[in-house]
Amino acid sequence: MNSKSIGKIAIGIWIVTFITLGYFFYFGSTSRSLDNRTAIHLTPAERQLVLTEMRALLTAVNGMLGGLADKDYEGAAKAADAVGMGLVASLEHQEKTILLKLPVEFKKLGFGTHEKFDAIAAKIRKKQDIHTLLKEMDELTRNCVACHASYKIELDSEKK
């Protein structure tokens, strides 16, 4: 085999690899679930990480509402900060393999939600009008509703 043939084979393998990675980056490791949501297939440890993160988001919403109800603006802002983009950065090492398995729309929704927590924390610290803050939280929790209505996390072994 000459070097020209080896070069063509190498380029072909590179293209197939790039297309495969692109496919998984966009669609992730998914299937259609029985309830017509998109099932995202993760290992047990990956699933646990995602579910733990979701519980942290709900805990933050509760902390924000409690803080605002008590006029504890700093406490409410800290609750929001706890799950902003700083959390994403702290989990970056753990989530690298998960990111390839998540569909792009799920990633957009997730990153947008974390960014929204940061934006709301800044508005809370400025002590914006409570109705404005509630409107922001309404928009934030719509992301939660949209995510849970569209996706479910299944174990790799549960693929159908």
PDB file of C-alpha atoms in Angstrom:
ATOM      1  CA  MET A   1       0.000   0.000   0.000  1.00  0.00           C
ATOM      2  CA  ASN A   2       1.421   3.368  -0.898  1.00  0.00           C
ATOM      3  CA  SER A   3       1.347   6.512   1.217  1.00  0.00           C
ATOM      4  CA  LYS A   4      -1.417   8.057  -0.933  1.00  0.00           C
ATOM      5  CA  SER A   5      -3.768   5.134  -0.146  1.00  0.00           C
ATOM      6  CA  ILE A   6      -2.918   5.275   3.557  1.00  0.00           C
ATOM      7  CA  GLY A   7      -3.621   9.017   3.533  1.00  0.00           C
ATOM      8  CA  LYS A   8      -7.041   8.481   1.935  1.00  0.00           C
ATOM      9  CA  ILE A   9      -7.900   5.781   4.475  1.00  0.00           C
ATOM     10  CA  ALA A  10      -6.789   8.037   7.341  1.00  0.00           C
ATOM     11  CA  ILE A  11      -8.899  10.918   6.042  1.00  0.00           C
ATOM     12  CA  GLY A  12     -11.880   8.569   5.616  1.00  0.00           C
ATOM     13  CA  ILE A  13     -11.547   7.315   9.193  1.00  0.00           C
ATOM     14  CA  TRP A  14     -11.214  10.895  10.431  1.00  0.00           C
ATOM     15  CA  ILE A  15     -14.393  11.935   8.584  1.00  0.00           C
ATOM     16  CA  VAL A  16     -16.375   8.958   9.920  1.00  0.00           C
ATOM     17  CA  THR A  17     -15.160   9.722  13.452  1.00  0.00           C
ATOM     18  CA  PHE A  18     -16.071  13.402  13.108  1.00  0.00           C
ATOM     19  CA  ILE A  19     -19.557  12.581  11.783  1.00  0.00           C
ATOM     20  CA  THR A  20     -20.124  10.029  14.561  1.00  0.00           C
ATOM     21  CA  LEU A  21     -19.066  12.479  17.280  1.00  0.00           C
ATOM     22  CA  GLY A  22     -21.232  15.170  15.691  1.00  0.00           C
ATOM     23  CA  TYR A  23     -24.212  12.823  15.653  1.00  0.00           C
ATOM     24  CA  PHE A  24     -23.794  11.971  19.338  1.00  0.00           C
ATOM     25  CA  PHE A  25     -23.173  15.622  20.246  1.00  0.00           C
ATOM     26  CA  TYR A  26     -26.458  16.604  18.603  1.00  0.00           C
ATOM     27  CA  PHE A  27     -28.727  13.622  19.313  1.00  0.00           C
ATOM     28  CA  GLY A  28     -26.976  12.052  22.299  1.00  0.00           C
ATOM     29  CA  SER A  29     -27.697   8.530  23.480  1.00  0.00           C
ATOM     30  CA  THR A  30     -31.472   8.635  23.223  1.00  0.00           C
ATOM     31  CA  SER A  31     -34.582   6.781  22.179  1.00  0.00           C
ATOM     32  CA  ARG A  32     -38.331   7.387  22.305  1.00  0.00           C
ATOM     33  CA  SER A  33     -39.774   6.253  25.643  1.00  0.00           C
ATOM     34  CA  LEU A  34     -43.130   4.545  26.167  1.00  0.00           C
ATOM     35  CA  ASP A  35     -44.666   7.841  27.340  1.00  0.00           C
ATOM     36  CA  ASN A  36     -43.400   9.535  24.141  1.00  0.00           C
ATOM     37  CA  ARG A  37     -40.713  11.568  25.884  1.00  0.00           C
ATOM     38  CA  THR A  38     -37.094  11.381  24.806  1.00  0.00           C
ATOM     39  CA  ALA A  39     -35.312   8.807  26.945  1.00  0.00           C
ATOM     40  CA  ILE A  40     -31.684   9.671  27.653  1.00  0.00           C
ATOM     41  CA  HIS A  41     -29.595   6.574  28.351  1.00  0.00           C
ATOM     42  CA  LEU A  42     -26.967   6.941  31.053  1.00  0.00           C
ATOM     43  CA  THR A  43     -24.955   4.667  33.307  1.00  0.00           C
ATOM     44  CA  PRO A  44     -26.194   4.385  36.901  1.00  0.00           C
ATOM     45  CA  ALA A  45     -23.498   6.825  38.136  1.00  0.00           C
ATOM     46  CA  GLU A  46     -24.267   9.338  35.366  1.00  0.00           C
ATOM     47  CA  ARG A  47     -27.992   9.078  36.057  1.00  0.00           C
ATOM     48  CA  GLN A  48     -27.379   9.651  39.762  1.00  0.00           C
ATOM     49  CA  LEU A  49     -25.294  12.759  39.001  1.00  0.00           C
ATOM     50  CA  VAL A  50     -28.010  14.263  36.775  1.00  0.00           C
ATOM     51  CA  LEU A  51     -30.788  13.495  39.272  1.00  0.00           C
ATOM     52  CA  THR A  52     -28.708  14.939  42.144  1.00  0.00           C
ATOM     53  CA  GLU A  53     -28.199  18.112  40.105  1.00  0.00           C
ATOM     54  CA  MET A  54     -31.958  18.344  39.439  1.00  0.00           C
ATOM     55  CA  ARG A  55     -32.719  17.983  43.146  1.00  0.00           C
ATOM     56  CA  ALA A  56     -30.222  20.792  43.820  1.00  0.00           C
ATOM     57  CA  LEU A  57     -32.114  22.993  41.350  1.00  0.00           C
ATOM     58  CA  LEU A  58     -35.397  22.338  43.151  1.00  0.00           C
ATOM     59  CA  THR A  59     -33.756  22.972  46.530  1.00  0.00           C
ATOM     60  CA  ALA A  60     -32.447  26.287  45.188  1.00  0.00           C
ATOM     61  CA  VAL A  61     -35.905  27.345  43.984  1.00  0.00           C
ATOM     62  CA  ASN A  62     -37.262  26.547  47.447  1.00  0.00           C
ATOM     63  CA  GLY A  63     -34.431  28.526  49.082  1.00  0.00           C
ATOM     64  CA  MET A  64     -35.054  31.473  46.783  1.00  0.00           C
ATOM     65  CA  LEU A  65     -38.783  31.530  47.525  1.00  0.00           C
ATOM     66  CA  GLY A  66     -38.210  31.134  51.264  1.00  0.00           C
ATOM     67  CA  GLY A  67     -35.594  33.873  51.285  1.00  0.00           C
ATOM     68  CA  LEU A  68     -37.798  36.256  49.337  1.00  0.00           C
ATOM     69  CA  ALA A  69     -40.797  35.498  51.571  1.00  0.00           C
ATOM     70  CA  ASP A  70     -38.653  36.346  54.637  1.00  0.00           C
ATOM     71  CA  LYS A  71     -37.121  39.391  52.895  1.00  0.00           C
ATOM     72  CA  ASP A  72     -33.735  37.660  53.194  1.00  0.00           C
ATOM     73  CA  TYR A  73     -32.428  38.840  49.842  1.00  0.00           C
ATOM     74  CA  GLU A  74     -28.876  37.654  50.405  1.00  0.00           C
ATOM     75  CA  GLY A  75     -30.064  34.177  51.411  1.00  0.00           C
ATOM     76  CA  ALA A  76     -32.282  34.001  48.329  1.00  0.00           C
ATOM     77  CA  ALA A  77     -29.419  35.157  46.098  1.00  0.00           C
ATOM     78  CA  LYS A  78     -27.037  32.602  47.627  1.00  0.00           C
ATOM     79  CA  ALA A  79     -29.564  29.835  46.967  1.00  0.00           C
ATOM     80  CA  ALA A  80     -29.679  30.890  43.304  1.00  0.00           C
ATOM     81  CA  ASP A  81     -25.889  31.241  43.064  1.00  0.00           C
ATOM     82  CA  ALA A  82     -25.442  27.698  44.368  1.00  0.00           C
ATOM     83  CA  VAL A  83     -26.828  26.247  41.126  1.00  0.00           C
ATOM     84  CA  GLY A  84     -25.716  28.823  38.586  1.00  0.00           C
ATOM     85  CA  MET A  85     -22.945  28.387  36.059  1.00  0.00           C
ATOM     86  CA  GLY A  86     -20.481  27.979  38.940  1.00  0.00           C
ATOM     87  CA  LEU A  87     -22.073  24.598  39.644  1.00  0.00           C
ATOM     88  CA  VAL A  88     -21.690  23.645  35.987  1.00  0.00           C
ATOM     89  CA  ALA A  89     -18.002  24.571  36.107  1.00  0.00           C
ATOM     90  CA  SER A  90     -17.484  22.540  39.293  1.00  0.00           C
ATOM     91  CA  LEU A  91     -19.055  19.464  37.684  1.00  0.00           C
ATOM     92  CA  GLU A  92     -17.225  19.860  34.354  1.00  0.00           C
ATOM     93  CA  HIS A  93     -14.850  16.952  34.979  1.00  0.00           C
ATOM     94  CA  GLN A  94     -17.648  14.593  36.035  1.00  0.00           C
ATOM     95  CA  GLU A  95     -19.981  15.605  33.212  1.00  0.00           C
ATOM     96  CA  LYS A  96     -17.584  15.328  30.252  1.00  0.00           C
ATOM     97  CA  THR A  97     -18.788  11.853  29.264  1.00  0.00           C
ATOM     98  CA  ILE A  98     -22.405  12.718  30.026  1.00  0.00           C
ATOM     99  CA  LEU A  99     -22.388  15.700  27.654  1.00  0.00           C
ATOM    100  CA  LEU A 100     -21.916  13.439  24.641  1.00  0.00           C
ATOM    101  CA  LYS A 101     -24.942  11.410  25.682  1.00  0.00           C
ATOM    102  CA  LEU A 102     -27.287  14.381  26.092  1.00  0.00           C
ATOM    103  CA  PRO A 103     -29.219  15.737  23.097  1.00  0.00           C
ATOM    104  CA  VAL A 104     -28.372  19.322  22.158  1.00  0.00           C
ATOM    105  CA  GLU A 105     -31.814  20.677  23.103  1.00  0.00           C
ATOM    106  CA  PHE A 106     -31.454  19.191  26.598  1.00  0.00           C
ATOM    107  CA  LYS A 107     -28.017  20.832  26.904  1.00  0.00           C
ATOM    108  CA  LYS A 108     -29.404  24.208  25.769  1.00  0.00           C
ATOM    109  CA  LEU A 109     -32.246  23.952  28.270  1.00  0.00           C
ATOM    110  CA  GLY A 110     -29.887  22.940  31.068  1.00  0.00           C
ATOM    111  CA  PHE A 111     -27.255  25.597  30.458  1.00  0.00           C
ATOM    112  CA  GLY A 112     -29.983  28.207  29.989  1.00  0.00           C
ATOM    113  CA  THR A 113     -31.475  27.221  33.338  1.00  0.00           C
ATOM    114  CA  HIS A 114     -28.146  27.557  35.162  1.00  0.00           C
ATOM    115  CA  GLU A 115     -27.569  30.957  33.509  1.00  0.00           C
ATOM    116  CA  LYS A 116     -31.075  32.033  34.554  1.00  0.00           C
ATOM    117  CA  PHE A 117     -30.281  31.238  38.195  1.00  0.00           C
ATOM    118  CA  ASP A 118     -27.246  33.549  37.960  1.00  0.00           C
ATOM    119  CA  ALA A 119     -29.339  36.313  36.365  1.00  0.00           C
ATOM    120  CA  ILE A 120     -32.013  36.027  39.043  1.00  0.00           C
ATOM    121  CA  ALA A 121     -29.391  36.095  41.816  1.00  0.00           C
ATOM    122  CA  ALA A 122     -28.115  39.430  40.464  1.00  0.00           C
ATOM    123  CA  LYS A 123     -31.664  40.845  40.357  1.00  0.00           C
ATOM    124  CA  ILE A 124     -32.357  39.643  43.897  1.00  0.00           C
ATOM    125  CA  ARG A 125     -29.195  41.372  45.138  1.00  0.00           C
ATOM    126  CA  LYS A 126     -30.443  44.595  43.510  1.00  0.00           C
ATOM    127  CA  LYS A 127     -33.692  44.070  45.460  1.00  0.00           C
ATOM    128  CA  GLN A 128     -35.826  44.375  42.372  1.00  0.00           C
ATOM    129  CA  ASP A 129     -39.578  44.467  42.756  1.00  0.00           C
ATOM    130  CA  ILE A 130     -40.981  41.174  44.063  1.00  0.00           C
ATOM    131  CA  HIS A 131     -43.365  40.894  41.105  1.00  0.00           C
ATOM    132  CA  THR A 132     -40.420  41.179  38.703  1.00  0.00           C
ATOM    133  CA  LEU A 133     -38.571  38.482  40.641  1.00  0.00           C
ATOM    134  CA  LEU A 134     -41.610  36.214  40.655  1.00  0.00           C
ATOM    135  CA  LYS A 135     -41.961  36.667  36.891  1.00  0.00           C
ATOM    136  CA  GLU A 136     -38.298  35.668  36.500  1.00  0.00           C
ATOM    137  CA  MET A 137     -38.854  32.615  38.670  1.00  0.00           C
ATOM    138  CA  ASP A 138     -41.935  31.725  36.641  1.00  0.00           C
ATOM    139  CA  GLU A 139     -39.799  31.767  33.488  1.00  0.00           C
ATOM    140  CA  LEU A 140     -37.129  29.733  35.261  1.00  0.00           C
ATOM    141  CA  THR A 141     -39.499  27.015  36.432  1.00  0.00           C
ATOM    142  CA  ARG A 142     -40.993  26.802  32.935  1.00  0.00           C
ATOM    143  CA  ASN A 143     -37.584  25.395  31.930  1.00  0.00           C
ATOM    144  CA  CYS A 144     -37.977  22.724  34.615  1.00  0.00           C
ATOM    145  CA  VAL A 145     -41.475  21.863  33.420  1.00  0.00           C
ATOM    146  CA  ALA A 146     -40.371  21.748  29.766  1.00  0.00           C
ATOM    147  CA  CYS A 147     -37.439  19.489  30.593  1.00  0.00           C
ATOM    148  CA  HIS A 148     -39.463  17.012  32.642  1.00  0.00           C
ATOM    149  CA  ALA A 149     -42.245  16.993  30.042  1.00  0.00           C
ATOM    150  CA  SER A 150     -39.786  16.271  27.214  1.00  0.00           C
ATOM    151  CA  TYR A 151     -37.128  14.013  28.730  1.00  0.00           C
ATOM    152  CA  LYS A 152     -36.595  11.140  31.097  1.00  0.00           C
ATOM    153  CA  ILE A 153     -33.395   9.527  32.278  1.00  0.00           C
ATOM    154  CA  GLU A 154     -33.103   5.778  31.779  1.00  0.00           C
ATOM    155  CA  LEU A 155     -30.291   3.383  32.504  1.00  0.00           C
ATOM    156  CA  ASP A 156     -28.307   2.103  29.502  1.00  0.00           C
ATOM    157  CA  SER A 157     -29.701  -1.370  30.195  1.00  0.00           C
ATOM    158  CA  GLU A 158     -33.287  -0.064  29.869  1.00  0.00           C
ATOM    159  CA  LYS A 159     -32.956   0.722  26.131  1.00  0.00           C
ATOM    160  CA  LYS A 160     -35.968  -0.486  24.193  1.00  0.00           C
TER     161      LYS A 160
END
